PDB file of C-alpha atoms and ligand atoms in Angstrom:
ATOM      1  CA  MET A   1       3.328  19.887   6.628  1.00  0.00           C
ATOM      2  CA  LYS A   2       0.628  17.449   5.548  1.00  0.00           C
ATOM      3  CA  LYS A   3       1.832  13.878   5.238  1.00  0.00           C
ATOM      4  CA  ILE A   4       1.168  11.094   2.743  1.00  0.00           C
ATOM      5  CA  LEU A   5       1.231   7.404   3.669  1.00  0.00           C
ATOM      6  CA  VAL A   6       2.889   5.420   0.855  1.00  0.00           C
ATOM      7  CA  SER A   7       3.595   1.775   0.079  1.00  0.00           C
ATOM      8  CA  GLY A   8       7.225   1.074   0.915  1.00  0.00           C
ATOM      9  CA  CYS A   9       7.899  -0.560  -2.461  1.00  0.00           C
ATOM     10  CA  LEU A  10       6.818   2.662  -4.229  1.00  0.00           C
ATOM     11  CA  TYR A  11       9.098   4.623  -1.888  1.00  0.00           C
ATOM     12  CA  GLY A  12      12.035   2.456  -2.981  1.00  0.00           C
ATOM     13  CA  TRP A  13      12.260  -0.124  -0.227  1.00  0.00           C
ATOM     14  CA  HIS A  14      13.086  -3.648  -1.398  1.00  0.00           C
ATOM     15  CA  VAL A  15      10.168  -5.233   0.433  1.00  0.00           C
ATOM     16  CA  ARG A  16       8.143  -7.014  -2.246  1.00  0.00           C
ATOM     17  CA  TYR A  17       7.521 -10.740  -2.027  1.00  0.00           C
ATOM     18  CA  ASP A  18      10.297 -11.267  -4.600  1.00  0.00           C
ATOM     19  CA  ASP A  19      12.715  -8.947  -2.738  1.00  0.00           C
ATOM     20  CA  GLY A  20      12.160  -6.209  -5.319  1.00  0.00           C
ATOM     21  CA  ASP A  21      10.877  -2.665  -5.270  1.00  0.00           C
ATOM     22  CA  ILE A  22       8.792  -0.802  -7.810  1.00  0.00           C
ATOM     23  CA  PRO A  23       9.783   2.801  -7.197  1.00  0.00           C
ATOM     24  CA  CYS A  24       7.523   5.645  -8.251  1.00  0.00           C
ATOM     25  CA  LEU A  25       9.737   8.008 -10.251  1.00  0.00           C
ATOM     26  CA  ASP A  26       7.154  10.700 -10.950  1.00  0.00           C
ATOM     27  CA  LYS A  27       8.671  14.136 -10.262  1.00  0.00           C
ATOM     28  CA  ARG A  28       5.881  15.075  -7.856  1.00  0.00           C
ATOM     29  CA  PHE A  29       6.354  11.888  -5.840  1.00  0.00           C
ATOM     30  CA  LEU A  30      10.109  12.498  -5.684  1.00  0.00           C
ATOM     31  CA  LYS A  31       9.513  16.099  -4.569  1.00  0.00           C
ATOM     32  CA  TRP A  32       7.200  14.957  -1.764  1.00  0.00           C
ATOM     33  CA  LYS A  33       9.826  12.406  -0.766  1.00  0.00           C
ATOM     34  CA  GLU A  34      12.505  15.113  -0.693  1.00  0.00           C
ATOM     35  CA  GLU A  35      10.249  17.372   1.385  1.00  0.00           C
ATOM     36  CA  GLY A  36       9.823  14.635   3.984  1.00  0.00           C
ATOM     37  CA  ARG A  37       6.075  14.332   3.366  1.00  0.00           C
ATOM     38  CA  LEU A  38       6.055  10.614   2.704  1.00  0.00           C
ATOM     39  CA  ILE A  39       5.524   8.031   5.444  1.00  0.00           C
ATOM     40  CA  PRO A  40       6.499   4.631   3.985  1.00  0.00           C
ATOM     41  CA  VAL A  41       4.852   1.445   5.225  1.00  0.00           C
ATOM     42  CA  CYS A  42       4.980  -2.164   4.145  1.00  0.00           C
ATOM     43  CA  PRO A  43       2.018  -3.850   5.808  1.00  0.00           C
ATOM     44  CA  GLU A  44       3.229  -7.356   4.946  1.00  0.00           C
ATOM     45  CA  VAL A  45       6.698  -6.888   6.423  1.00  0.00           C
ATOM     46  CA  PHE A  46       5.385  -4.820   9.348  1.00  0.00           C
ATOM     47  CA  GLY A  47       2.977  -7.695  10.020  1.00  0.00           C
ATOM     48  CA  GLY A  48       5.884 -10.107  10.431  1.00  0.00           C
ATOM     49  CA  LEU A  49       6.367 -11.666   6.990  1.00  0.00           C
ATOM     50  CA  THR A  50       9.823 -12.198   5.536  1.00  0.00           C
ATOM     51  CA  ILE A  51      11.571 -10.816   2.437  1.00  0.00           C
ATOM     52  CA  PRO A  52      11.326 -12.715   0.147  1.00  0.00           C
ATOM     53  CA  ARG A  53       8.082 -14.542   0.896  1.00  0.00           C
ATOM     54  CA  PRO A  54       5.622 -16.699  -1.032  1.00  0.00           C
ATOM     55  CA  ASP A  55       3.139 -14.844  -3.219  1.00  0.00           C
ATOM     56  CA  SER A  56      -0.203 -14.520  -1.417  1.00  0.00           C
ATOM     57  CA  GLN A  57      -3.740 -13.577  -2.412  1.00  0.00           C
ATOM     58  CA  ARG A  58      -7.000 -12.719  -0.660  1.00  0.00           C
ATOM     59  CA  VAL A  59      -9.399 -15.643  -0.556  1.00  0.00           C
ATOM     60  CA  GLY A  60     -12.683 -14.513   0.954  1.00  0.00           C
ATOM     61  CA  SER A  61     -11.928 -13.116   4.396  1.00  0.00           C
ATOM     62  CA  LYS A  62      -8.523 -14.846   4.546  1.00  0.00           C
ATOM     63  CA  VAL A  63      -5.150 -14.320   2.880  1.00  0.00           C
ATOM     64  CA  ILE A  64      -3.486 -17.511   1.684  1.00  0.00           C
ATOM     65  CA  ALA A  65       0.061 -18.011   0.380  1.00  0.00           C
ATOM     66  CA  CYS A  66       0.657 -19.982  -2.817  1.00  0.00           C
ATOM     67  CA  THR A  67       2.164 -22.648  -0.541  1.00  0.00           C
ATOM     68  CA  GLY A  68      -1.227 -23.053   1.150  1.00  0.00           C
ATOM     69  CA  VAL A  69      -0.167 -21.372   4.397  1.00  0.00           C
ATOM     70  CA  ASP A  70      -2.762 -19.089   5.984  1.00  0.00           C
ATOM     71  CA  VAL A  71      -1.148 -15.656   6.482  1.00  0.00           C
ATOM     72  CA  THR A  72      -4.318 -13.802   7.465  1.00  0.00           C
ATOM     73  CA  LYS A  73      -2.955 -12.961  10.930  1.00  0.00           C
ATOM     74  CA  GLU A  74       0.188 -11.292   9.528  1.00  0.00           C
ATOM     75  CA  TYR A  75      -1.868  -9.279   7.036  1.00  0.00           C
ATOM     76  CA  GLU A  76      -4.179  -8.191   9.842  1.00  0.00           C
ATOM     77  CA  LEU A  77      -1.267  -7.064  12.033  1.00  0.00           C
ATOM     78  CA  GLY A  78       0.265  -5.170   9.111  1.00  0.00           C
ATOM     79  CA  ALA A  79      -3.031  -3.432   8.362  1.00  0.00           C
ATOM     80  CA  ILE A  80      -3.340  -2.349  11.995  1.00  0.00           C
ATOM     81  CA  GLU A  81       0.205  -0.971  11.929  1.00  0.00           C
ATOM     82  CA  ALA A  82      -0.489   0.964   8.698  1.00  0.00           C
ATOM     83  CA  VAL A  83      -3.529   2.586  10.320  1.00  0.00           C
ATOM     84  CA  ARG A  84      -1.528   3.357  13.465  1.00  0.00           C
ATOM     85  CA  LEU A  85       1.140   5.141  11.418  1.00  0.00           C
ATOM     86  CA  ALA A  86      -1.455   6.998   9.344  1.00  0.00           C
ATOM     87  CA  LYS A  87      -3.102   8.294  12.520  1.00  0.00           C
ATOM     88  CA  GLU A  88       0.161   9.099  14.262  1.00  0.00           C
ATOM     89  CA  ASN A  89       1.324  11.177  11.278  1.00  0.00           C
ATOM     90  CA  ASP A  90      -2.040  12.815  10.546  1.00  0.00           C
ATOM     91  CA  VAL A  91      -1.856  11.849   6.864  1.00  0.00           C
ATOM     92  CA  VAL A  92      -4.202  13.488   4.352  1.00  0.00           C
ATOM     93  CA  VAL A  93      -4.038  10.777   1.715  1.00  0.00           C
ATOM     94  CA  CYS A  94      -2.455   7.375   1.104  1.00  0.00           C
ATOM     95  CA  ILE A  95      -0.695   6.259  -2.114  1.00  0.00           C
ATOM     96  CA  MET A  96      -0.771   2.473  -2.123  1.00  0.00           C
ATOM     97  CA  LYS A  97       0.565   0.034  -4.707  1.00  0.00           C
ATOM     98  CA  GLN A  98      -2.153  -1.289  -6.954  1.00  0.00           C
ATOM     99  CA  ASP A  99      -3.067  -5.006  -7.154  1.00  0.00           C
ATOM    100  CA  SER A 100      -1.428  -6.054  -3.862  1.00  0.00           C
ATOM    101  CA  PRO A 101      -3.398  -8.170  -1.360  1.00  0.00           C
ATOM    102  CA  SER A 102      -2.391  -5.545   1.233  1.00  0.00           C
ATOM    103  CA  CYS A 103      -2.103  -2.309  -0.724  1.00  0.00           C
ATOM    104  CA  GLY A 104      -4.398  -2.689  -3.769  1.00  0.00           C
ATOM    105  CA  SER A 105      -7.127  -0.043  -3.783  1.00  0.00           C
ATOM    106  CA  LYS A 106      -9.046  -0.863  -6.976  1.00  0.00           C
ATOM    107  CA  TYR A 107      -7.916  -4.322  -8.050  1.00  0.00           C
ATOM    108  CA  ILE A 108      -6.485  -7.443  -6.443  1.00  0.00           C
ATOM    109  CA  TYR A 109      -5.790 -10.979  -7.669  1.00  0.00           C
ATOM    110  CA  ASP A 110      -8.724 -13.326  -7.345  1.00  0.00           C
ATOM    111  CA  GLY A 111      -7.262 -15.973  -5.055  1.00  0.00           C
ATOM    112  CA  THR A 112      -6.809 -18.635  -7.752  1.00  0.00           C
ATOM    113  CA  PHE A 113      -3.123 -17.859  -8.541  1.00  0.00           C
ATOM    114  CA  THR A 114      -4.003 -17.837 -12.240  1.00  0.00           C
ATOM    115  CA  ASP A 115      -2.924 -14.210 -12.796  1.00  0.00           C
ATOM    116  CA  THR A 116      -6.562 -13.085 -12.775  1.00  0.00           C
ATOM    117  CA  LYS A 117      -7.412  -9.657 -11.379  1.00  0.00           C
ATOM    118  CA  ILE A 118     -10.768  -8.616  -9.981  1.00  0.00           C
ATOM    119  CA  GLU A 119     -12.131  -5.407  -8.517  1.00  0.00           C
ATOM    120  CA  GLY A 120     -11.287  -5.295  -4.840  1.00  0.00           C
ATOM    121  CA  GLN A 121      -8.971  -3.918  -2.205  1.00  0.00           C
ATOM    122  CA  GLY A 122      -6.114  -5.190  -0.099  1.00  0.00           C
ATOM    123  CA  ARG A 123      -6.459  -5.811   3.636  1.00  0.00           C
ATOM    124  CA  ALA A 124      -4.482  -2.743   4.734  1.00  0.00           C
ATOM    125  CA  VAL A 125      -6.366  -0.493   2.322  1.00  0.00           C
ATOM    126  CA  GLN A 126      -9.672  -1.864   3.580  1.00  0.00           C
ATOM    127  CA  LEU A 127      -8.758  -1.020   7.187  1.00  0.00           C
ATOM    128  CA  LEU A 128      -7.383   2.408   6.231  1.00  0.00           C
ATOM    129  CA  ARG A 129     -10.651   3.244   4.467  1.00  0.00           C
ATOM    130  CA  GLU A 130     -12.738   1.891   7.344  1.00  0.00           C
ATOM    131  CA  SER A 131     -10.697   4.206   9.567  1.00  0.00           C
ATOM    132  CA  GLY A 132     -11.585   7.225   7.425  1.00  0.00           C
ATOM    133  CA  PHE A 133      -8.461   7.629   5.275  1.00  0.00           C
ATOM    134  CA  VAL A 134      -8.538   8.438   1.563  1.00  0.00           C
ATOM    135  CA  VAL A 135      -6.599   5.778  -0.355  1.00  0.00           C
ATOM    136  CA  LEU A 136      -5.507   6.243  -3.964  1.00  0.00           C
ATOM    137  CA  ASP A 137      -2.755   4.655  -6.031  1.00  0.00           C
ATOM    138  CA  GLU A 138       0.390   5.444  -7.993  1.00  0.00           C
ATOM    139  CA  ASN A 139      -1.702   6.381 -11.050  1.00  0.00           C
ATOM    140  CA  ASP A 140      -3.709   9.023  -9.180  1.00  0.00           C
ATOM    141  CA  LEU A 141      -1.000  11.647  -8.631  1.00  0.00           C
ATOM    142  CA  ASP A 142      -3.032  14.443 -10.302  1.00  0.00           C
ATOM    143  CA  LYS A 143      -5.813  13.977  -7.750  1.00  0.00           C
ATOM    144  CA  ILE A 144      -3.308  13.661  -4.931  1.00  0.00           C
ATOM    145  CA  GLU A 145      -1.538  16.873  -5.951  1.00  0.00           C
ATOM    146  CA  LYS A 146      -4.879  18.713  -5.687  1.00  0.00           C
ATOM    147  CA  LEU A 147      -5.577  17.194  -2.278  1.00  0.00           C
ATOM    148  CA  ILE A 148      -2.179  18.337  -1.020  1.00  0.00           C
ATOM    149  CA  GLU A 149      -2.772  21.870  -2.340  1.00  0.00           C
ATOM    150  CA  GLU A 150      -6.197  22.041  -0.679  1.00  0.00           C
ATOM    151  CA  ASN A 151      -4.970  20.867   2.736  1.00  0.00           C
TER     152      ASN A 151
HETATM  153 FE1  LIG B   1       4.573  -3.002  -1.456  1.00  0.00          FE
HETATM  154 FE2  LIG B   1       2.402  -3.069   0.053  1.00  0.00          FE
HETATM  155 FE3  LIG B   1       3.387  -5.321  -0.935  1.00  0.00          FE
HETATM  156 FE4  LIG B   1       4.700  -4.070   1.001  1.00  0.00          FE
HETATM  157  S1  LIG B   1       2.686  -4.977   1.175  1.00  0.00           S
HETATM  158  S2  LIG B   1       5.569  -4.896  -0.873  1.00  0.00           S
HETATM  159  S3  LIG B   1       4.296  -1.958   0.508  1.00  0.00           S
HETATM  160  S4  LIG B   1       2.548  -3.611  -2.115  1.00  0.00           S
END
């Protein structure tokens, strides 16, 4: 069975910076979950960050928390772990939570902590794509359904 890497907060894990989740309740997503197709990852927690944790944003090549702490190393470790799990499970596509500094695939916040989004991608998504994986988001389930049917 072909597998799908998913952001843990979409899967229902309470791993967001504010201790919340943001579960995807689309019927197709729930069916894939039931079938055991989904491989949940939370790059930030897998990289060693706590729940809850300060909000962080990409700033150039670094990731900086709103407290000013440099968390680039933790984001890097989490990205490496996401790629390891994607390879280990032979995933065909990844569904990653939009806008996150780890999981965003089209947009991220601009590093000013002024609630401003820009086009960009999170650190884990960047490494997944550099490693050859297709990364989409929670709004792309039509495309993902086709990919699953084709593979
Ligand atoms: Fe969700 Fe990804 Fe943020 Fe973890 S790092 S809380 S999986 S968006």
